[in-house]
PDB file of C-alpha atoms in Angstrom:
ATOM      1  CA  MET A   1      -9.746   9.500 -15.966  1.00  0.00           C
ATOM      2  CA  SER A   2      -5.964  10.424 -16.050  1.00  0.00           C
ATOM      3  CA  SER A   3      -3.308   8.701 -14.479  1.00  0.00           C
ATOM      4  CA  LEU A   4      -2.029  10.153 -11.167  1.00  0.00           C
ATOM      5  CA  LEU A   5       0.892   8.481 -10.513  1.00  0.00           C
ATOM      6  CA  LYS A   6       2.724   5.862 -12.831  1.00  0.00           C
ATOM      7  CA  VAL A   7       5.702   3.443 -11.489  1.00  0.00           C
ATOM      8  CA  GLU A   8       7.798   1.522 -13.750  1.00  0.00           C
ATOM      9  CA  GLY A   9      10.473  -0.684 -12.827  1.00  0.00           C
ATOM     10  CA  LEU A  10      10.339  -0.252  -8.795  1.00  0.00           C
ATOM     11  CA  LYS A  11      12.824  -1.857  -7.142  1.00  0.00           C
ATOM     12  CA  LYS A  12      14.097  -2.500  -3.182  1.00  0.00           C
ATOM     13  CA  TYR A  13      16.662  -4.217  -1.977  1.00  0.00           C
ATOM     14  CA  PHE A  14      18.010  -4.630   1.573  1.00  0.00           C
ATOM     15  CA  PRO A  15      21.933  -5.274   2.360  1.00  0.00           C
ATOM     16  CA  ILE A  16      22.656  -8.249   4.135  1.00  0.00           C
ATOM     17  CA  ARG A  17      25.678  -7.917   5.846  1.00  0.00           C
ATOM     18  CA  LYS A  18      28.271 -10.436   7.812  1.00  0.00           C
ATOM     19  CA  GLY A  19      31.206 -10.262   9.586  1.00  0.00           C
ATOM     20  CA  VAL A  20      33.678  -7.973  11.493  1.00  0.00           C
ATOM     21  CA  PHE A  21      33.462  -5.491   8.997  1.00  0.00           C
ATOM     22  CA  SER A  22      29.817  -5.567   7.530  1.00  0.00           C
ATOM     23  CA  ARG A  23      30.063  -6.644   4.318  1.00  0.00           C
ATOM     24  CA  VAL A  24      27.944  -7.054   1.697  1.00  0.00           C
ATOM     25  CA  ALA A  25      26.927 -10.833   1.246  1.00  0.00           C
ATOM     26  CA  GLY A  26      23.302 -10.520  -0.034  1.00  0.00           C
ATOM     27  CA  TYR A  27      20.076  -9.179  -0.573  1.00  0.00           C
ATOM     28  CA  VAL A  28      17.073  -8.931   0.666  1.00  0.00           C
ATOM     29  CA  LYS A  29      14.685  -8.573  -2.839  1.00  0.00           C
ATOM     30  CA  ALA A  30      11.612  -6.958  -1.296  1.00  0.00           C
ATOM     31  CA  VAL A  31      10.580  -5.325  -3.934  1.00  0.00           C
ATOM     32  CA  ASP A  32      11.469  -6.840  -7.595  1.00  0.00           C
ATOM     33  CA  GLY A  33      10.829  -4.639 -10.317  1.00  0.00           C
ATOM     34  CA  ILE A  34       7.108  -3.701 -10.636  1.00  0.00           C
ATOM     35  CA  ASP A  35       4.734  -1.509 -13.134  1.00  0.00           C
ATOM     36  CA  PHE A  36       1.668  -0.201 -11.702  1.00  0.00           C
ATOM     37  CA  GLU A  37      -0.469   3.411 -12.568  1.00  0.00           C
ATOM     38  CA  ILE A  38      -3.047   4.710 -10.206  1.00  0.00           C
ATOM     39  CA  GLN A  39      -5.426   6.811 -12.136  1.00  0.00           C
ATOM     40  CA  ARG A  40      -6.918   9.805 -10.299  1.00  0.00           C
ATOM     41  CA  GLY A  41      -9.412   9.067  -8.342  1.00  0.00           C
ATOM     42  CA  GLU A  42      -9.241   5.269  -7.937  1.00  0.00           C
ATOM     43  CA  ILE A  43      -8.258   2.994  -5.221  1.00  0.00           C
ATOM     44  CA  PHE A  44      -5.574   0.725  -6.036  1.00  0.00           C
ATOM     45  CA  GLY A  45      -4.924  -2.293  -3.701  1.00  0.00           C
ATOM     46  CA  LEU A  46      -2.377  -4.229  -2.651  1.00  0.00           C
ATOM     47  CA  VAL A  47      -2.352  -7.914  -1.535  1.00  0.00           C
ATOM     48  CA  GLY A  48      -0.807 -10.665  -0.638  1.00  0.00           C
ATOM     49  CA  GLU A  49       1.153 -12.640   2.024  1.00  0.00           C
ATOM     50  CA  SER A  50       3.097 -10.844   4.976  1.00  0.00           C
ATOM     51  CA  GLY A  51       6.529  -9.917   3.486  1.00  0.00           C
ATOM     52  CA  CYS A  52       5.440 -10.096  -0.316  1.00  0.00           C
ATOM     53  CA  GLY A  53       6.403  -6.509  -0.621  1.00  0.00           C
ATOM     54  CA  LYS A  54       3.104  -4.500  -0.081  1.00  0.00           C
ATOM     55  CA  SER A  55       4.389  -1.754   2.673  1.00  0.00           C
ATOM     56  CA  THR A  56       8.145  -1.360   1.189  1.00  0.00           C
ATOM     57  CA  THR A  57       6.339  -0.605  -2.456  1.00  0.00           C
ATOM     58  CA  GLY A  58       4.229   2.050  -0.954  1.00  0.00           C
ATOM     59  CA  ARG A  59       6.856   3.487   1.502  1.00  0.00           C
ATOM     60  CA  THR A  60       9.253   3.333  -1.891  1.00  0.00           C
ATOM     61  CA  VAL A  61       7.236   4.948  -3.550  1.00  0.00           C
ATOM     62  CA  LEU A  62       6.610   7.977  -0.972  1.00  0.00           C
ATOM     63  CA  ASN A  63      10.381   8.055  -1.288  1.00  0.00           C
ATOM     64  CA  LEU A  64      10.465   7.063   2.643  1.00  0.00           C
ATOM     65  CA  LEU A  65      12.693   4.340   1.358  1.00  0.00           C
ATOM     66  CA  ASN A  66      15.456   5.272  -1.224  1.00  0.00           C
ATOM     67  CA  PRO A  67      14.497   3.020  -4.288  1.00  0.00           C
ATOM     68  CA  THR A  68      17.504   0.778  -5.177  1.00  0.00           C
ATOM     69  CA  ALA A  69      16.114   1.280  -8.856  1.00  0.00           C
ATOM     70  CA  GLY A  70      13.229   2.143 -10.878  1.00  0.00           C
ATOM     71  CA  LYS A  71      10.926   5.496 -11.794  1.00  0.00           C
ATOM     72  CA  VAL A  72       7.936   7.354 -10.454  1.00  0.00           C
ATOM     73  CA  THR A  73       6.082   9.952 -12.297  1.00  0.00           C
ATOM     74  CA  PHE A  74       3.553  12.018 -10.286  1.00  0.00           C
ATOM     75  CA  GLU A  75       1.235  13.973 -12.342  1.00  0.00           C
ATOM     76  CA  ASP A  76       3.741  13.804 -15.084  1.00  0.00           C
ATOM     77  CA  LYS A  77       6.049  15.065 -12.753  1.00  0.00           C
ATOM     78  CA  VAL A  78       9.459  12.349 -12.579  1.00  0.00           C
ATOM     79  CA  ILE A  79       9.622  12.210  -8.433  1.00  0.00           C
ATOM     80  CA  TYR A  80      13.187  10.184  -9.224  1.00  0.00           C
ATOM     81  CA  ASP A  81      14.550   8.113 -12.203  1.00  0.00           C
ATOM     82  CA  VAL A  82      17.554   5.548 -10.482  1.00  0.00           C
ATOM     83  CA  GLU A  83      18.653   4.071 -13.823  1.00  0.00           C
ATOM     84  CA  ASN A  84      18.851   8.457 -15.211  1.00  0.00           C
ATOM     85  CA  ASN A  85      19.896   9.788 -11.574  1.00  0.00           C
ATOM     86  CA  ILE A  86      17.046  12.348 -11.231  1.00  0.00           C
ATOM     87  CA  ASN A  87      15.921  13.039  -8.260  1.00  0.00           C
ATOM     88  CA  LEU A  88      14.423  15.596  -6.677  1.00  0.00           C
ATOM     89  CA  ASN A  89      16.239  17.656  -4.380  1.00  0.00           C
ATOM     90  CA  LYS A  90      15.380  18.621  -0.540  1.00  0.00           C
ATOM     91  CA  ASP A  91      12.890  21.464  -1.339  1.00  0.00           C
ATOM     92  CA  GLN A  92      11.153  20.172  -3.990  1.00  0.00           C
ATOM     93  CA  PHE A  93      10.879  17.194  -2.141  1.00  0.00           C
ATOM     94  CA  ARG A  94       9.128  18.651   0.886  1.00  0.00           C
ATOM     95  CA  ALA A  95       6.853  21.000  -1.285  1.00  0.00           C
ATOM     96  CA  LEU A  96       5.955  17.369  -2.695  1.00  0.00           C
ATOM     97  CA  ARG A  97       4.653  16.074   0.976  1.00  0.00           C
ATOM     98  CA  LYS A  98       1.908  18.129   0.677  1.00  0.00           C
ATOM     99  CA  ASP A  99       0.134  16.040  -1.994  1.00  0.00           C
ATOM    100  CA  MET A 100       1.402  12.402  -0.877  1.00  0.00           C
ATOM    101  CA  GLN A 101       0.747  11.377   2.317  1.00  0.00           C
ATOM    102  CA  ILE A 102       0.808   8.161   4.742  1.00  0.00           C
ATOM    103  CA  ILE A 103      -1.626   6.423   7.072  1.00  0.00           C
ATOM    104  CA  PHE A 104       0.599   3.976   8.864  1.00  0.00           C
ATOM    105  CA  GLN A 105      -0.480   0.355  10.251  1.00  0.00           C
ATOM    106  CA  ASP A 106      -0.012   0.753  13.970  1.00  0.00           C
ATOM    107  CA  PRO A 107      -2.070   4.030  15.691  1.00  0.00           C
ATOM    108  CA  TYR A 108       0.240   2.911  18.926  1.00  0.00           C
ATOM    109  CA  ALA A 109       3.665   3.255  16.724  1.00  0.00           C
ATOM    110  CA  SER A 110       2.631   6.314  14.397  1.00  0.00           C
ATOM    111  CA  LEU A 111       1.750   8.961  17.031  1.00  0.00           C
ATOM    112  CA  ASP A 112       4.531  10.645  18.897  1.00  0.00           C
ATOM    113  CA  PRO A 113       3.506  10.310  22.592  1.00  0.00           C
ATOM    114  CA  ARG A 114       5.312  13.322  23.589  1.00  0.00           C
ATOM    115  CA  MET A 115       2.865  15.692  21.969  1.00  0.00           C
ATOM    116  CA  ASN A 116      -0.481  16.584  22.053  1.00  0.00           C
ATOM    117  CA  VAL A 117      -3.352  15.431  19.611  1.00  0.00           C
ATOM    118  CA  GLY A 118      -3.290  19.681  18.340  1.00  0.00           C
ATOM    119  CA  ASN A 119       0.906  19.449  17.701  1.00  0.00           C
ATOM    120  CA  ILE A 120       0.552  15.928  15.839  1.00  0.00           C
ATOM    121  CA  ILE A 121      -1.999  17.474  13.154  1.00  0.00           C
ATOM    122  CA  SER A 122      -1.001  20.711  13.293  1.00  0.00           C
ATOM    123  CA  GLU A 123       2.605  20.310  12.624  1.00  0.00           C
ATOM    124  CA  GLY A 124       2.864  19.827   8.577  1.00  0.00           C
ATOM    125  CA  ILE A 125       0.855  22.249   8.326  1.00  0.00           C
ATOM    126  CA  LEU A 126       3.613  24.938  10.127  1.00  0.00           C
ATOM    127  CA  LYS A 127       6.139  23.597   8.755  1.00  0.00           C
ATOM    128  CA  HIS A 128       5.155  24.239   5.847  1.00  0.00           C
ATOM    129  CA  LYS A 129       3.661  27.223   6.768  1.00  0.00           C
ATOM    130  CA  LEU A 130      -0.028  27.466   5.403  1.00  0.00           C
ATOM    131  CA  TYR A 131      -1.084  28.853   8.607  1.00  0.00           C
ATOM    132  CA  ASP A 132      -0.369  30.241  12.205  1.00  0.00           C
ATOM    133  CA  LYS A 133      -0.300  28.906  15.234  1.00  0.00           C
ATOM    134  CA  LYS A 134      -3.891  29.767  16.089  1.00  0.00           C
ATOM    135  CA  GLY A 135      -4.769  29.260  12.486  1.00  0.00           C
ATOM    136  CA  ALA A 136      -3.140  25.620  12.652  1.00  0.00           C
ATOM    137  CA  LEU A 137      -4.589  24.664  16.212  1.00  0.00           C
ATOM    138  CA  ASP A 138      -8.217  25.547  14.740  1.00  0.00           C
ATOM    139  CA  LYS A 139      -7.108  23.564  11.367  1.00  0.00           C
ATOM    140  CA  SER A 140      -6.688  20.936  13.826  1.00  0.00           C
ATOM    141  CA  LYS A 141     -10.085  21.341  15.709  1.00  0.00           C
ATOM    142  CA  GLU A 142     -11.846  21.133  11.983  1.00  0.00           C
ATOM    143  CA  LEU A 143      -9.931  17.913  11.033  1.00  0.00           C
ATOM    144  CA  LEU A 144     -10.722  16.519  13.783  1.00  0.00           C
ATOM    145  CA  GLU A 145     -14.353  16.967  13.743  1.00  0.00           C
ATOM    146  CA  LEU A 146     -14.258  15.859  10.067  1.00  0.00           C
ATOM    147  CA  CYS A 147     -12.917  12.619  11.250  1.00  0.00           C
ATOM    148  CA  GLY A 148     -15.198  11.616  13.672  1.00  0.00           C
ATOM    149  CA  LEU A 149     -13.616  12.905  16.305  1.00  0.00           C
ATOM    150  CA  ARG A 150     -14.595  16.385  19.259  1.00  0.00           C
ATOM    151  CA  GLY A 151     -11.758  18.969  18.404  1.00  0.00           C
ATOM    152  CA  SER A 152     -11.548  19.605  22.113  1.00  0.00           C
ATOM    153  CA  PHE A 153      -9.295  16.203  21.842  1.00  0.00           C
ATOM    154  CA  VAL A 154      -6.634  18.368  20.571  1.00  0.00           C
ATOM    155  CA  LYS A 155      -5.170  19.083  24.262  1.00  0.00           C
ATOM    156  CA  LYS A 156      -4.990  14.839  24.730  1.00  0.00           C
ATOM    157  CA  TYR A 157      -2.558  13.087  24.389  1.00  0.00           C
ATOM    158  CA  PRO A 158      -2.145   9.629  22.335  1.00  0.00           C
ATOM    159  CA  HIS A 159      -2.553   7.264  25.416  1.00  0.00           C
ATOM    160  CA  GLU A 160      -5.669   8.446  26.196  1.00  0.00           C
ATOM    161  CA  PHE A 161      -7.635   6.903  23.128  1.00  0.00           C
ATOM    162  CA  SER A 162      -8.609   3.870  21.416  1.00  0.00           C
ATOM    163  CA  GLY A 163      -7.251   2.300  18.601  1.00  0.00           C
ATOM    164  CA  GLY A 164      -9.548   3.370  16.931  1.00  0.00           C
ATOM    165  CA  GLN A 165      -9.581   6.834  17.777  1.00  0.00           C
ATOM    166  CA  ARG A 166      -5.837   6.948  17.662  1.00  0.00           C
ATOM    167  CA  GLN A 167      -6.175   5.581  13.816  1.00  0.00           C
ATOM    168  CA  ARG A 168      -8.738   8.480  12.753  1.00  0.00           C
ATOM    169  CA  ILE A 169      -5.715  10.775  14.365  1.00  0.00           C
ATOM    170  CA  GLY A 170      -3.831   9.865  11.986  1.00  0.00           C
ATOM    171  CA  ILE A 171      -5.990  10.175   8.746  1.00  0.00           C
ATOM    172  CA  ALA A 172      -6.731  13.381  10.537  1.00  0.00           C
ATOM    173  CA  ARG A 173      -2.988  14.203   9.951  1.00  0.00           C
ATOM    174  CA  ALA A 174      -2.609  12.912   6.644  1.00  0.00           C
ATOM    175  CA  LEU A 175      -5.491  15.365   4.930  1.00  0.00           C
ATOM    176  CA  ALA A 176      -3.490  18.573   7.254  1.00  0.00           C
ATOM    177  CA  LEU A 177      -2.094  19.365   4.406  1.00  0.00           C
ATOM    178  CA  ASN A 178      -5.119  18.933   2.045  1.00  0.00           C
ATOM    179  CA  PRO A 179      -3.127  15.577  -0.242  1.00  0.00           C
ATOM    180  CA  LYS A 180      -3.719  14.500  -3.770  1.00  0.00           C
ATOM    181  CA  PHE A 181      -2.932  11.015  -2.372  1.00  0.00           C
ATOM    182  CA  ILE A 182      -2.436   9.161   0.228  1.00  0.00           C
ATOM    183  CA  VAL A 183      -1.064   5.360   0.929  1.00  0.00           C
ATOM    184  CA  GLY A 184      -2.823   3.703   3.552  1.00  0.00           C
ATOM    185  CA  ASP A 185      -0.514   1.147   4.900  1.00  0.00           C
ATOM    186  CA  GLU A 186      -2.702  -1.453   6.046  1.00  0.00           C
ATOM    187  CA  PRO A 187      -4.970   1.304   8.312  1.00  0.00           C
ATOM    188  CA  ILE A 188      -6.864  -0.898   9.504  1.00  0.00           C
ATOM    189  CA  ALA A 189      -5.441  -4.097  10.325  1.00  0.00           C
ATOM    190  CA  ALA A 190      -4.762  -3.244  14.110  1.00  0.00           C
ATOM    191  CA  LEU A 191      -8.243  -2.547  14.971  1.00  0.00           C
ATOM    192  CA  ASP A 192     -11.274  -4.738  15.648  1.00  0.00           C
ATOM    193  CA  VAL A 193     -13.488  -5.134  12.995  1.00  0.00           C
ATOM    194  CA  SER A 194     -16.503  -2.969  13.929  1.00  0.00           C
ATOM    195  CA  ILE A 195     -13.664  -0.348  13.706  1.00  0.00           C
ATOM    196  CA  GLN A 196     -12.637  -0.932  10.701  1.00  0.00           C
ATOM    197  CA  ALA A 197     -15.914  -0.560   9.110  1.00  0.00           C
ATOM    198  CA  GLN A 198     -16.213   2.879  10.551  1.00  0.00           C
ATOM    199  CA  VAL A 199     -12.596   3.557   9.885  1.00  0.00           C
ATOM    200  CA  LEU A 200     -13.387   2.374   5.906  1.00  0.00           C
ATOM    201  CA  THR A 201     -16.780   4.233   5.905  1.00  0.00           C
ATOM    202  CA  LEU A 202     -14.804   7.572   7.288  1.00  0.00           C
ATOM    203  CA  MET A 203     -11.454   6.773   4.617  1.00  0.00           C
ATOM    204  CA  GLN A 204     -14.169   6.629   0.952  1.00  0.00           C
ATOM    205  CA  GLU A 205     -16.437   9.558   2.355  1.00  0.00           C
ATOM    206  CA  LEU A 206     -13.328  11.412   2.687  1.00  0.00           C
ATOM    207  CA  LYS A 207     -12.263  10.477  -0.769  1.00  0.00           C
ATOM    208  CA  ASP A 208     -15.885  11.216  -2.056  1.00  0.00           C
ATOM    209  CA  GLN A 209     -15.478  14.872  -0.289  1.00  0.00           C
ATOM    210  CA  PHE A 210     -11.678  15.889  -0.967  1.00  0.00           C
ATOM    211  CA  ASP A 211     -11.330  13.916  -4.465  1.00  0.00           C
ATOM    212  CA  LEU A 212      -8.495  11.860  -2.893  1.00  0.00           C
ATOM    213  CA  THR A 213      -6.900   8.411  -4.724  1.00  0.00           C
ATOM    214  CA  TYR A 214      -5.300   5.841  -2.995  1.00  0.00           C
ATOM    215  CA  LEU A 215      -3.458   3.305  -2.924  1.00  0.00           C
ATOM    216  CA  PHE A 216      -4.642   0.908  -0.251  1.00  0.00           C
ATOM    217  CA  ILE A 217      -2.228  -2.038   1.451  1.00  0.00           C
ATOM    218  CA  SER A 218      -4.279  -4.651   2.716  1.00  0.00           C
ATOM    219  CA  HIS A 219      -3.839  -8.570   3.537  1.00  0.00           C
ATOM    220  CA  ASP A 220      -7.697  -9.157   4.187  1.00  0.00           C
ATOM    221  CA  LEU A 221      -9.226  -9.713  -0.065  1.00  0.00           C
ATOM    222  CA  SER A 222     -12.666  -9.459   1.686  1.00  0.00           C
ATOM    223  CA  VAL A 223     -12.251  -5.958   2.391  1.00  0.00           C
ATOM    224  CA  VAL A 224     -10.387  -5.156  -0.694  1.00  0.00           C
ATOM    225  CA  LYS A 225     -13.044  -6.578  -3.405  1.00  0.00           C
ATOM    226  CA  TYR A 226     -15.539  -4.119  -2.231  1.00  0.00           C
ATOM    227  CA  PHE A 227     -13.519  -1.033  -1.146  1.00  0.00           C
ATOM    228  CA  CYS A 228     -10.804  -1.047  -3.933  1.00  0.00           C
ATOM    229  CA  ASP A 229     -11.341  -0.530  -7.432  1.00  0.00           C
ATOM    230  CA  THR A 230      -8.450  -1.940  -8.895  1.00  0.00           C
ATOM    231  CA  ILE A 231      -6.147  -5.030  -7.296  1.00  0.00           C
ATOM    232  CA  GLY A 232      -2.858  -6.184  -7.571  1.00  0.00           C
ATOM    233  CA  VAL A 233      -1.629  -9.326  -6.169  1.00  0.00           C
ATOM    234  CA  MET A 234       1.917  -9.821  -5.634  1.00  0.00           C
ATOM    235  CA  TYR A 235       4.313 -12.728  -3.843  1.00  0.00           C
ATOM    236  CA  LEU A 236       7.489 -12.055  -3.330  1.00  0.00           C
ATOM    237  CA  GLY A 237       8.125  -8.918  -4.224  1.00  0.00           C
ATOM    238  CA  ASN A 238       6.486  -9.135  -7.894  1.00  0.00           C
ATOM    239  CA  PHE A 239       3.082  -8.550  -9.104  1.00  0.00           C
ATOM    240  CA  VAL A 240       1.688 -12.286 -10.222  1.00  0.00           C
ATOM    241  CA  GLU A 241      -1.920 -10.838 -11.126  1.00  0.00           C
ATOM    242  CA  LYS A 242      -3.014  -7.270 -11.758  1.00  0.00           C
ATOM    243  CA  ALA A 243      -7.525  -6.165 -13.033  1.00  0.00           C
ATOM    244  CA  SER A 244     -10.294  -4.241 -11.573  1.00  0.00           C
ATOM    245  CA  SER A 245     -11.950  -6.126  -8.027  1.00  0.00           C
ATOM    246  CA  LYS A 246     -14.814  -6.535  -9.977  1.00  0.00           C
ATOM    247  CA  GLU A 247     -12.845  -8.963 -12.972  1.00  0.00           C
ATOM    248  CA  LEU A 248     -10.211 -10.452 -10.279  1.00  0.00           C
ATOM    249  CA  PHE A 249     -13.184 -11.582  -7.920  1.00  0.00           C
ATOM    250  CA  LYS A 250     -15.198 -13.422 -10.850  1.00  0.00           C
ATOM    251  CA  ASN A 251     -13.028 -14.957 -12.889  1.00  0.00           C
ATOM    252  CA  PRO A 252      -8.725 -15.104 -11.011  1.00  0.00           C
ATOM    253  CA  LEU A 253      -6.709 -17.024 -13.310  1.00  0.00           C
ATOM    254  CA  HIS A 254      -2.766 -17.240 -11.156  1.00  0.00           C
ATOM    255  CA  PRO A 255      -3.317 -20.380  -8.823  1.00  0.00           C
ATOM    256  CA  TYR A 256      -1.896 -18.360  -6.013  1.00  0.00           C
ATOM    257  CA  THR A 257      -4.767 -15.928  -6.581  1.00  0.00           C
ATOM    258  CA  LYS A 258      -7.463 -18.601  -6.100  1.00  0.00           C
ATOM    259  CA  SER A 259      -5.632 -20.091  -2.954  1.00  0.00           C
ATOM    260  CA  LEU A 260      -5.975 -16.623  -1.491  1.00  0.00           C
ATOM    261  CA  LEU A 261      -9.567 -15.939  -2.902  1.00  0.00           C
ATOM    262  CA  SER A 262     -10.257 -19.723  -1.487  1.00  0.00           C
ATOM    263  CA  ALA A 263      -9.109 -18.465   2.054  1.00  0.00           C
ATOM    264  CA  ILE A 264     -12.070 -16.180   2.460  1.00  0.00           C
ATOM    265  CA  PRO A 265     -14.283 -16.804   5.224  1.00  0.00           C
ATOM    266  CA  ILE A 266     -18.352 -17.557   3.912  1.00  0.00           C
ATOM    267  CA  SER A 267     -20.919 -16.179   6.667  1.00  0.00           C
ATOM    268  CA  ASP A 268     -23.305 -18.796   5.245  1.00  0.00           C
ATOM    269  CA  PRO A 269     -22.608 -22.412   6.920  1.00  0.00           C
ATOM    270  CA  SER A 270     -24.353 -23.981   4.166  1.00  0.00           C
ATOM    271  CA  ILE A 271     -22.150 -23.383   1.816  1.00  0.00           C
ATOM    272  CA  LYS A 272     -19.386 -25.404   1.035  1.00  0.00           C
ATOM    273  CA  LYS A 273     -16.248 -24.083  -0.548  1.00  0.00           C
ATOM    274  CA  GLN A 274     -13.336 -25.734  -1.684  1.00  0.00           C
ATOM    275  CA  ARG A 275     -10.564 -24.782   0.178  1.00  0.00           C
ATOM    276  CA  ILE A 276      -7.257 -24.660  -1.927  1.00  0.00           C
ATOM    277  CA  VAL A 277      -4.102 -25.181   0.358  1.00  0.00           C
ATOM    278  CA  LEU A 278      -0.582 -23.847  -0.624  1.00  0.00           C
ATOM    279  CA  GLN A 279       1.938 -26.361   0.093  1.00  0.00           C
ATOM    280  CA  GLY A 280       5.420 -25.658   1.495  1.00  0.00           C
ATOM    281  CA  ASP A 281       6.727 -21.825   3.621  1.00  0.00           C
ATOM    282  CA  VAL A 282       7.008 -18.794   1.362  1.00  0.00           C
ATOM    283  CA  PRO A 283      10.809 -18.717   0.100  1.00  0.00           C
ATOM    284  CA  SER A 284      13.591 -15.852   1.165  1.00  0.00           C
ATOM    285  CA  PRO A 285      13.214 -12.780  -0.343  1.00  0.00           C
ATOM    286  CA  ALA A 286      17.165 -13.090   0.459  1.00  0.00           C
ATOM    287  CA  ASN A 287      17.251 -16.536  -1.925  1.00  0.00           C
ATOM    288  CA  PRO A 288      14.376 -16.568  -4.405  1.00  0.00           C
ATOM    289  CA  PRO A 289      13.454 -19.721  -6.826  1.00  0.00           C
ATOM    290  CA  SER A 290      14.700 -19.391 -10.151  1.00  0.00           C
ATOM    291  CA  GLY A 291      12.237 -18.773 -12.778  1.00  0.00           C
ATOM    292  CA  CYS A 292       8.523 -17.922 -11.634  1.00  0.00           C
ATOM    293  CA  LYS A 293       8.769 -17.368  -8.117  1.00  0.00           C
ATOM    294  CA  PHE A 294       5.926 -19.120  -7.004  1.00  0.00           C
ATOM    295  CA  HIS A 295       6.720 -22.579  -8.942  1.00  0.00           C
ATOM    296  CA  THR A 296       7.912 -24.470  -5.826  1.00  0.00           C
ATOM    297  CA  ARG A 297       4.359 -24.254  -4.520  1.00  0.00           C
ATOM    298  CA  CYS A 298       2.494 -24.449  -7.322  1.00  0.00           C
ATOM    299  CA  THR A 299       0.925 -27.880  -8.427  1.00  0.00           C
ATOM    300  CA  PHE A 300       0.563 -27.294 -11.672  1.00  0.00           C
ATOM    301  CA  ALA A 301       4.070 -26.264 -12.235  1.00  0.00           C
ATOM    302  CA  LYS A 302       6.284 -27.119 -14.937  1.00  0.00           C
ATOM    303  CA  ASP A 303      10.191 -27.255 -16.161  1.00  0.00           C
ATOM    304  CA  ILE A 304       9.450 -24.099 -17.691  1.00  0.00           C
ATOM    305  CA  CYS A 305       8.438 -22.306 -15.211  1.00  0.00           C
ATOM    306  CA  LYS A 306      12.563 -23.570 -13.247  1.00  0.00           C
ATOM    307  CA  LYS A 307      14.013 -21.741 -15.645  1.00  0.00           C
ATOM    308  CA  GLN A 308      11.709 -18.262 -17.139  1.00  0.00           C
ATOM    309  CA  VAL A 309      10.026 -15.420 -15.299  1.00  0.00           C
ATOM    310  CA  PRO A 310       6.492 -15.345 -16.867  1.00  0.00           C
ATOM    311  CA  PRO A 311       5.592 -11.890 -18.125  1.00  0.00           C
ATOM    312  CA  LEU A 312       2.945 -10.155 -16.728  1.00  0.00           C
ATOM    313  CA  ILE A 313       0.182 -10.627 -19.761  1.00  0.00           C
ATOM    314  CA  ASP A 314      -2.556  -8.626 -20.607  1.00  0.00           C
ATOM    315  CA  VAL A 315      -5.603 -11.429 -21.483  1.00  0.00           C
ATOM    316  CA  GLY A 316      -8.530  -9.051 -21.968  1.00  0.00           C
ATOM    317  CA  ASN A 317     -10.142  -6.702 -19.953  1.00  0.00           C
ATOM    318  CA  ASN A 318      -7.040  -4.800 -18.518  1.00  0.00           C
ATOM    319  CA  HIS A 319      -6.495  -8.430 -16.564  1.00  0.00           C
ATOM    320  CA  LEU A 320      -2.957  -9.266 -16.700  1.00  0.00           C
ATOM    321  CA  VAL A 321      -1.373 -12.283 -14.802  1.00  0.00           C
ATOM    322  CA  SER A 322       2.069 -13.688 -14.900  1.00  0.00           C
ATOM    323  CA  CYS A 323       2.341 -17.629 -15.975  1.00  0.00           C
ATOM    324  CA  HIS A 324       3.029 -19.335 -18.191  1.00  0.00           C
ATOM    325  CA  ARG A 325       0.089 -21.668 -18.319  1.00  0.00           C
ATOM    326  CA  VAL A 326      -2.081 -18.154 -18.662  1.00  0.00           C
ATOM    327  CA  LYS A 327      -3.735 -19.774 -22.478  1.00  0.00           C
ATOM    328  CA  GLU A 328      -4.949 -23.109 -20.401  1.00  0.00           C
ATOM    329  CA  ILE A 329      -6.693 -21.370 -17.312  1.00  0.00           C
ATOM    330  CA  ASN A 330      -8.018 -18.313 -19.591  1.00  0.00           C
TER     331      ASN A 330
END
């Protein structure tokens, strides 16, 4: 497989403004220098606690949020490189939107209540002049049926649908421009468990049918285990571990990853599982700890953990971990 998306040194800081003149008093370091690649046809999963920077990463990659630093390459073409002041112009970005789309987390907030379903799905089609109005409407019906809804629903409005149906409409909208890459920003988090399975099955079928590549953002590790090919575990804006799904669940190395995996419920009550409970709260991304950001909650922390940032080291099988104890735990 060839690399479709390459992210290098991505950072996204949000300014904290105080006082009458709204002077910048600091920064929330939502994403603090991450690197990853997504191969063509792959599903790359981003997991971690709320506030770790997963959604911000997805939106910054698509340039929906302006990056503070970093470089993103899509199909060997540099989308932006902040350090070298390289950025696509408005027309180039508009053309790129056809290949890079997003499915938002909240199916209730992501659909304009003033527009009917046909207009919601066909808006991008008409903007990019792919079809005329009639052709765009016919395409909208086709996409709705592809996503498990009736084509006649194009005349209805978002408030007439359930959460699962709305998310299918959101998926149809993301497919409207025939993209190559889709960011799924926790697309099943707001749905009932039974509906989650249906939406995941739909996304997998569409991936196979249209040769899609996903960046799948989720906090549900039991879902990510079976849905994603590669998983990146984030903590306070950085990766602490990256590996294939099979490798990560078979041999988790970072203490944070182990604690997350221990929280996955087991359906068999006869099986006893040791729960690793983290102490304390997640530190503020506006004032992250020095050294390893996880050392304030890690039971294995040493003096070096408080002073030096551990590099992301490959321990074999493309399994990368950021921990000073990597030699002891591997």
